[in-house]
Short mmCIF file of C-alpha atoms in Angstrom, two decimals:
data_model
loop_
_atom_site.label_atom_id
_atom_site.label_comp_id
_atom_site.label_asym_id
_atom_site.label_seq_id
_atom_site.Cartn_x
_atom_site.Cartn_y
_atom_site.Cartn_z
CA MET A 8 -4.92 -58.74 -29.48
CA THR A 9 -6.42 -55.31 -29.20
CA GLU A 10 -4.69 -52.09 -28.34
CA PRO A 11 -4.65 -51.58 -24.55
CA THR A 12 -6.99 -48.91 -23.27
CA ALA A 13 -4.59 -47.68 -20.59
CA LYS A 14 -3.55 -44.59 -22.46
CA PRO A 15 -4.34 -40.85 -22.50
CA ARG A 16 -7.57 -39.90 -24.19
CA ALA A 17 -5.91 -37.05 -26.05
CA GLY A 18 -4.21 -37.79 -29.34
CA ALA A 19 -0.72 -36.97 -30.47
CA ASN A 20 -1.58 -33.36 -31.23
CA SER A 21 -3.00 -32.66 -27.78
CA GLN A 22 0.04 -34.29 -26.14
CA GLN A 23 2.47 -32.16 -28.09
CA GLY A 24 2.43 -29.48 -25.41
CA SER A 25 3.54 -31.88 -22.69
CA ALA A 26 6.17 -33.36 -24.97
CA VAL A 27 7.62 -29.93 -25.66
CA SER A 28 7.66 -29.20 -21.93
CA ALA A 29 9.43 -32.47 -21.22
CA LYS A 30 11.96 -31.71 -23.96
CA LYS A 31 13.64 -29.21 -21.63
CA GLN A 32 14.92 -32.17 -19.65
CA SER A 33 14.82 -35.07 -22.10
CA ASP A 34 16.06 -33.16 -25.17
CA MET A 35 13.63 -35.33 -27.04
CA ASN A 36 10.33 -34.51 -28.75
CA LEU A 37 8.48 -37.81 -28.99
CA SER A 38 6.29 -36.57 -31.80
CA ASN A 39 9.34 -35.71 -33.90
CA VAL A 40 10.88 -39.07 -33.08
CA LYS A 41 7.75 -40.88 -34.26
CA HIS A 42 7.67 -38.95 -37.52
CA GLY A 43 11.40 -39.48 -37.96
CA ARG A 44 10.93 -43.22 -37.63
CA LYS A 45 8.17 -43.16 -40.20
CA ASP A 46 10.42 -41.28 -42.62
CA LYS A 47 13.13 -43.91 -42.18
CA ALA A 48 11.09 -47.10 -42.04
CA GLY A 49 7.76 -46.40 -43.68
CA ALA A 50 4.35 -45.98 -42.11
CA THR A 51 4.87 -48.56 -39.36
CA PRO A 52 7.99 -49.89 -37.61
CA ASP A 53 9.24 -53.35 -38.49
CA LYS A 54 9.88 -56.19 -36.06
CA ALA A 55 13.53 -55.25 -35.48
CA MET A 56 12.63 -51.65 -34.65
CA LEU A 57 9.91 -52.73 -32.23
CA LEU A 58 12.38 -55.01 -30.50
CA ALA A 59 14.90 -52.17 -30.27
CA LEU A 60 12.31 -49.97 -28.53
CA PHE A 61 12.04 -52.46 -25.66
CA THR A 62 15.74 -53.36 -25.49
CA LEU A 63 18.02 -51.39 -23.19
CA PRO A 64 20.81 -49.70 -25.18
CA ASP A 65 23.62 -51.56 -23.39
CA ILE A 66 22.17 -55.01 -24.17
CA GLU A 67 23.99 -56.31 -27.24
CA GLU A 68 22.66 -59.87 -27.44
CA VAL A 69 19.86 -59.03 -29.85
CA GLY A 70 22.38 -58.49 -32.65
CA VAL A 71 20.37 -55.97 -34.65
CA LYS A 72 22.63 -54.16 -37.07
CA GLU A 73 20.34 -52.25 -39.41
CA THR A 74 21.00 -48.51 -39.48
CA VAL A 75 17.37 -47.57 -38.96
CA VAL A 76 17.13 -49.77 -35.86
CA LYS A 77 20.34 -48.36 -34.44
CA GLY A 78 18.90 -44.89 -34.87
CA ALA A 79 15.75 -45.87 -32.99
CA ALA A 80 17.80 -47.44 -30.19
CA ASP A 81 19.98 -44.33 -29.93
CA GLU A 82 16.90 -42.12 -29.70
CA LEU A 83 15.44 -44.33 -26.98
CA SER A 84 18.82 -44.31 -25.20
CA ASN A 85 18.77 -40.51 -25.13
CA THR A 86 15.32 -40.61 -23.55
CA HIS A 87 16.40 -43.22 -21.01
CA SER A 88 19.47 -41.27 -19.88
CA ALA A 89 17.58 -37.99 -19.68
CA VAL A 90 14.67 -39.48 -17.74
CA GLN A 91 16.97 -41.20 -15.22
CA GLN A 92 18.95 -38.06 -14.33
CA SER A 93 18.70 -36.82 -10.76
CA ALA A 94 16.70 -33.60 -10.59
CA ALA A 95 17.40 -30.59 -8.43
CA SER A 96 13.78 -29.56 -8.12
CA GLU A 97 10.31 -31.10 -8.09
CA MET A 98 9.55 -29.33 -11.36
CA ASN A 99 12.44 -31.10 -13.07
CA ILE A 100 11.26 -34.44 -11.69
CA ALA A 101 7.72 -33.75 -12.90
CA GLU A 102 8.98 -32.98 -16.41
CA GLN A 103 11.10 -36.14 -16.44
CA ARG A 104 8.12 -38.17 -15.33
CA VAL A 105 5.94 -36.84 -18.15
CA ALA A 106 8.74 -37.59 -20.64
CA LEU A 107 8.97 -41.13 -19.27
CA TYR A 108 5.19 -41.58 -19.44
CA CYS A 109 5.07 -40.38 -23.05
CA THR A 110 7.90 -42.75 -23.99
CA GLN A 111 6.21 -45.72 -22.30
CA HIS A 112 2.86 -44.97 -23.88
CA GLU A 113 4.24 -44.41 -27.39
CA ARG A 114 6.29 -47.61 -27.26
CA THR A 115 3.29 -49.70 -26.19
CA ARG A 116 1.06 -48.01 -28.76
CA LEU A 117 3.48 -48.92 -31.54
CA LEU A 118 3.62 -52.51 -30.31
CA TYR A 119 -0.15 -52.98 -30.32
CA MET A 120 -0.69 -51.11 -33.57
CA ALA A 121 1.74 -53.44 -35.34
CA SER A 122 0.41 -56.43 -37.25
CA ALA A 123 0.70 -59.94 -35.83
CA ALA A 124 3.45 -60.71 -38.32
CA THR A 125 5.43 -57.62 -37.33
CA ARG A 126 5.04 -57.91 -33.56
CA PRO A 127 8.01 -59.75 -31.95
CA THR A 128 7.08 -63.26 -30.80
CA TYR A 129 7.45 -63.87 -27.05
CA LEU A 130 9.15 -60.55 -26.53
CA VAL A 131 9.49 -61.05 -22.76
CA GLN A 132 11.73 -64.10 -23.24
CA THR A 133 14.04 -62.09 -25.49
CA LEU A 134 14.32 -59.27 -22.94
CA LYS A 135 14.90 -61.58 -19.96
CA SER A 136 18.60 -60.88 -19.55
CA GLN A 137 18.05 -57.13 -19.05
CA PHE A 138 15.54 -57.56 -16.21
CA ALA A 139 16.73 -56.80 -12.67
CA GLU A 140 14.80 -59.86 -11.48
CA HIS A 141 16.82 -62.23 -13.66
CA GLN A 142 20.12 -60.64 -12.69
CA GLN A 143 19.26 -61.00 -9.00
CA TYR A 144 18.22 -64.61 -9.55
CA LEU A 145 21.58 -65.40 -11.14
CA LEU A 146 23.35 -63.79 -8.18
CA ALA A 147 21.33 -65.83 -5.69
CA GLN A 148 22.02 -68.98 -7.71
CA GLN A 149 25.77 -68.37 -7.51
CA LEU A 150 25.59 -67.80 -3.75
CA ASP A 151 23.50 -70.89 -3.02
CA LYS A 152 26.28 -73.27 -1.93
CA ARG A 153 24.04 -75.12 0.55
CA GLY A 154 21.13 -75.87 -1.80
CA LEU A 155 18.61 -73.67 0.01
CA MET A 156 16.95 -72.42 -3.20
CA ASP A 157 14.49 -74.28 -5.37
CA ILE A 158 16.83 -73.96 -8.33
CA ASP A 159 14.94 -76.40 -10.55
CA GLY A 160 11.58 -74.74 -9.99
CA LEU A 161 12.86 -71.21 -10.51
CA GLU A 162 14.92 -72.16 -13.55
CA ARG A 163 11.88 -73.87 -15.06
CA LEU A 164 9.84 -70.73 -14.46
CA TRP A 165 12.46 -68.56 -16.17
CA GLN A 166 12.56 -70.98 -19.11
CA GLN A 167 8.78 -70.77 -19.40
CA LEU A 168 8.71 -66.97 -19.13
CA HIS A 169 6.91 -66.80 -22.48
CA VAL A 170 3.68 -67.63 -20.63
CA VAL A 171 3.81 -64.03 -19.35
CA ASP A 172 3.16 -62.78 -22.89
CA ASP A 173 0.37 -65.34 -23.33
CA ILE A 174 -1.36 -64.25 -20.11
CA ILE A 175 -0.96 -60.55 -20.96
CA ALA A 176 -2.54 -61.13 -24.38
CA ASP A 177 -5.43 -62.99 -22.74
CA ILE A 178 -5.97 -60.21 -20.19
CA VAL A 179 -5.92 -57.51 -22.88
CA ARG A 180 -8.62 -59.40 -24.81
CA HIS A 181 -10.88 -59.56 -21.74
CA MET A 182 -10.36 -56.27 -19.93
CA PRO A 183 -13.11 -53.70 -20.51
CA ALA A 184 -12.43 -50.31 -22.05
CA GLN A 185 -12.04 -47.39 -19.65
CA GLN A 186 -10.41 -44.02 -19.27
CA PRO A 187 -6.91 -44.23 -17.72
CA ALA A 188 -7.10 -43.81 -13.94
CA GLY A 189 -4.28 -42.68 -11.69
CA TRP A 190 -3.26 -43.90 -8.23
CA GLN A 191 -0.18 -43.99 -6.05
CA LEU A 192 1.23 -47.01 -4.27
CA THR A 193 3.18 -46.53 -1.05
CA THR A 194 5.20 -49.50 0.23
CA GLN A 195 7.10 -50.32 3.40
CA ASP A 196 10.37 -48.54 4.13
CA GLY A 197 10.06 -46.41 1.00
CA ARG A 198 11.42 -49.17 -1.20
CA ASN A 199 10.45 -50.11 -4.74
CA PRO A 200 9.44 -53.81 -4.59
CA LEU A 201 7.56 -53.65 -7.89
CA CYS A 202 10.68 -52.32 -9.63
CA PHE A 203 8.92 -49.40 -11.28
CA ALA A 204 11.15 -47.27 -13.51
CA THR A 205 12.64 -44.62 -11.21
CA VAL A 206 12.58 -40.85 -11.65
CA GLY A 207 14.65 -38.56 -9.44
CA LYS A 208 16.98 -39.63 -6.66
CA LEU A 209 15.99 -42.38 -4.25
CA LYS A 210 16.34 -42.78 -0.49
CA ASN A 211 16.90 -46.51 -0.23
CA SER A 212 16.93 -48.71 -3.27
CA LYS A 213 18.85 -48.70 -6.54
CA PRO A 214 17.34 -46.98 -9.57
CA ILE A 215 15.49 -49.11 -12.12
CA ARG A 216 15.73 -48.19 -15.78
CA ASP A 217 12.67 -48.11 -17.98
CA GLN A 218 12.12 -51.70 -19.22
CA GLY A 219 14.85 -52.77 -16.80
CA SER A 220 12.52 -55.04 -14.84
CA LEU A 221 9.92 -57.70 -15.51
CA ASN A 222 7.23 -55.69 -13.72
CA SER A 223 8.10 -52.60 -15.75
CA TYR A 224 7.52 -54.66 -18.88
CA VAL A 225 4.27 -56.21 -17.62
CA LEU A 226 2.70 -53.01 -16.30
CA GLY A 227 3.70 -51.17 -19.45
CA HIS A 228 1.02 -53.17 -21.29
CA PHE A 229 -1.68 -51.80 -19.00
CA GLY A 230 -0.49 -48.23 -18.38
CA VAL A 231 2.51 -46.12 -17.47
CA SER A 232 4.40 -46.03 -14.18
CA SER A 233 7.29 -44.47 -12.26
CA PHE A 234 8.77 -44.56 -8.77
CA THR A 235 9.96 -41.53 -6.82
CA TYR A 236 11.19 -41.40 -3.22
CA ASP A 237 8.82 -43.67 -1.31
CA ARG A 238 5.90 -44.12 -3.69
CA GLY A 239 5.08 -45.44 -7.13
CA TYR A 240 2.80 -43.61 -9.53
CA TYR A 241 0.63 -45.50 -12.00
CA ILE A 242 -1.72 -44.22 -14.70
CA GLY A 243 -3.64 -46.77 -16.67
CA HIS A 244 -6.20 -49.53 -16.58
CA VAL A 245 -7.54 -50.86 -13.28
CA VAL A 246 -5.90 -54.15 -14.29
CA GLY A 247 -2.54 -52.61 -13.36
CA TYR A 248 -3.91 -51.58 -9.96
CA LEU A 249 -5.17 -55.11 -9.30
CA PHE A 250 -1.87 -56.64 -10.41
CA SER A 251 0.05 -54.42 -7.97
CA CYS A 252 -2.23 -55.39 -5.07
CA TYR A 253 -1.96 -59.11 -5.84
CA PHE A 254 1.82 -58.83 -6.20
CA CYS A 255 2.33 -57.13 -2.83
CA ALA A 256 -0.15 -59.38 -1.03
CA HIS A 257 1.53 -62.55 -2.31
CA LEU A 258 4.89 -61.37 -0.95
CA SER A 259 3.35 -60.08 2.32
CA ILE A 260 4.53 -56.56 1.53
CA SER A 261 2.79 -53.82 3.49
CA TYR A 262 1.36 -51.29 1.06
CA GLY A 263 -1.19 -48.55 0.76
CA VAL A 264 -3.03 -47.30 -2.31
CA THR A 265 -4.70 -43.94 -2.78
CA ALA A 266 -6.16 -42.13 -5.76
CA LEU A 267 -3.71 -39.93 -7.63
CA GLY A 268 -4.77 -36.32 -7.23
CA PRO A 269 -5.88 -34.45 -10.37
CA GLN A 270 -2.90 -32.08 -10.34
CA VAL A 271 -0.15 -34.48 -9.26
CA ILE A 272 0.98 -35.27 -12.82
CA ALA A 273 0.61 -32.13 -14.88
CA ASP A 274 0.24 -32.20 -18.67
CA TYR A 275 -1.00 -35.79 -18.68
CA ASP A 276 -4.66 -36.77 -18.99
CA TYR A 277 -6.02 -39.25 -16.44
CA ALA A 278 -8.98 -39.70 -14.11
CA SER A 279 -8.55 -39.16 -10.37
CA LEU A 280 -11.08 -41.57 -8.92
CA GLU A 281 -12.39 -41.80 -5.39
CA THR A 282 -12.70 -45.21 -3.72
CA PRO A 283 -16.34 -45.90 -4.71
CA TYR A 284 -15.50 -45.44 -8.38
CA MET A 285 -12.49 -47.75 -8.07
CA VAL A 286 -14.83 -50.35 -6.57
CA ARG A 287 -17.12 -49.98 -9.59
CA LEU A 288 -14.20 -50.48 -11.97
CA LEU A 289 -13.13 -53.65 -10.15
CA GLN A 290 -16.72 -54.89 -10.27
CA GLY A 291 -16.60 -54.45 -14.03
CA LEU A 292 -13.87 -57.11 -14.32
CA ASP A 293 -15.16 -60.64 -14.77
CA GLY A 294 -13.89 -63.53 -12.66
CA TYR A 295 -11.83 -65.01 -15.47
CA CYS A 296 -9.91 -61.76 -16.01
CA LYS A 297 -9.18 -61.45 -12.28
CA LYS A 298 -7.87 -65.02 -12.16
CA ARG A 299 -5.51 -64.36 -15.06
CA ILE A 300 -4.27 -61.17 -13.41
CA TYR A 301 -3.63 -63.11 -10.21
CA GLN A 302 -1.70 -65.80 -12.08
CA LEU A 303 0.42 -63.13 -13.73
CA ALA A 304 1.08 -61.41 -10.38
CA VAL A 305 2.12 -64.67 -8.69
CA ILE A 306 4.58 -65.51 -11.47
CA CYS A 307 6.14 -62.05 -11.23
CA ALA A 308 6.20 -62.23 -7.42
CA ARG A 309 8.02 -65.58 -7.42
CA LEU A 310 10.65 -64.16 -9.80
CA SER A 311 10.86 -60.76 -8.12
CA VAL A 312 13.95 -59.06 -6.74
CA PHE A 313 12.15 -58.98 -3.38
CA ALA A 314 11.83 -62.78 -3.35
CA SER A 315 15.46 -63.24 -4.44
CA ASP A 316 16.60 -60.91 -1.66
CA LYS A 317 14.70 -63.03 0.88
CA ARG A 318 16.43 -66.15 -0.43
CA ILE A 319 19.82 -64.46 -0.07
CA GLU A 320 18.90 -63.43 3.48
CA ARG A 321 18.22 -67.10 4.30
CA MET A 322 21.66 -67.95 2.94
CA LEU A 323 23.18 -65.36 5.26
CA ILE A 324 21.41 -66.90 8.27
CA ALA A 325 22.56 -70.35 7.19
CA GLU A 326 26.18 -69.20 7.10
CA VAL A 327 25.84 -67.83 10.64
CA ASN A 328 24.29 -71.09 11.85
CA ASP A 329 26.58 -73.51 10.01
CA PHE A 330 27.64 -75.42 13.19
CA ASP A 331 25.97 -76.83 16.30
CA LYS A 332 26.12 -73.91 18.73
CA LYS A 333 24.85 -75.94 21.69
CA LEU A 334 27.60 -78.52 21.20
CA GLN A 335 30.18 -75.78 20.91
CA GLN A 336 29.00 -74.24 24.20
CA GLN A 337 29.29 -77.59 25.97
CA HIS A 338 32.78 -78.09 24.59
CA LEU A 339 33.79 -74.59 25.71
CA ASP A 340 32.45 -75.19 29.23
CA VAL A 341 34.51 -78.42 29.51
CA LEU A 342 37.67 -76.62 28.46
CA LEU A 343 37.05 -73.78 30.90
CA LEU A 344 36.46 -76.24 33.77
CA GLN A 345 39.82 -77.82 32.98
CA GLY A 346 41.45 -74.44 33.04
CA LEU A 347 42.29 -74.68 29.38
CA MET A 348 41.63 -72.30 26.57
CA PRO A 349 40.85 -73.52 23.05
CA ASP A 350 43.61 -72.97 20.54
CA SER A 351 44.21 -73.61 16.89
CA SER A 352 45.16 -77.24 17.52
CA ASP A 353 41.73 -78.03 18.97
CA SER A 354 39.94 -80.55 16.78
CA THR A 355 36.59 -78.85 17.40
CA PRO A 356 37.05 -75.19 16.60
CA LEU A 357 34.62 -72.66 18.05
CA PHE A 358 34.32 -70.76 14.80
#
């Protein structure tokens, strides 16, 4: 597997300015954190530390107890809590977004720079319990008293979630190198169906923590993303753009995509491409790569919070329609013709 190309062109030194700016809100200089980790654990992080970088701080099932790993998790926790704070001004939100982007990029860089022996095996399966999609699936499963869900099919898909890592690795091997491009995705009703990590307060949906969703994990391999108000921002490889389009189309979600303006995300290097250039980038992807991206998008769409919410909505309709309304109307008309009113002793209750 090669290192993903969806990253800023500038190195760590040129990003130091943006990290210092973001430190006002995050209280975290990512460059210092990286050097601190090297001092504690050598030149490269070990498998336990890499796992801790992707694990939310309140998830205890991993069982990692080494002091160095706990330090890395605490540092990541500080970044998470700072990035997720509600901001009073657009400037604060912008700084939080840059801090989130730097965290996402550095974490993915460390993962792909690690050796095959050091990189956690089937990481996505280990992180499953912290994803919002899995939590919503478990809720829907508990509510499904009438057998309306395809429990066996969905459970099988969750058990085979490791194929997500296999497909991602295959895509990374085939996607061409390019400069990170930026675009914004606007969806219906200002919601966050892709479960991007959220920055700033929201109008409708609940906030999503960084690495708190399957899509956040998947798109992190191709670039960096965040969601604010009614739109998601993405900076990375065109593969991430294509994934988002396939995901929304599969779920019949109305969406619009436009190029991210050159000054929208300050202190972060990306290309703002007009539509013809985006077409050229998509033309540079071979058919095999597009098919793998589509497969990945369909898997994530089937497991999405959006799909689980639709299943729960069907359960709600089923509870409303749990008796024969036409028969009940006929029974009521007979009682009214007889001058009687239904009471609790009636063997055919109305409700």
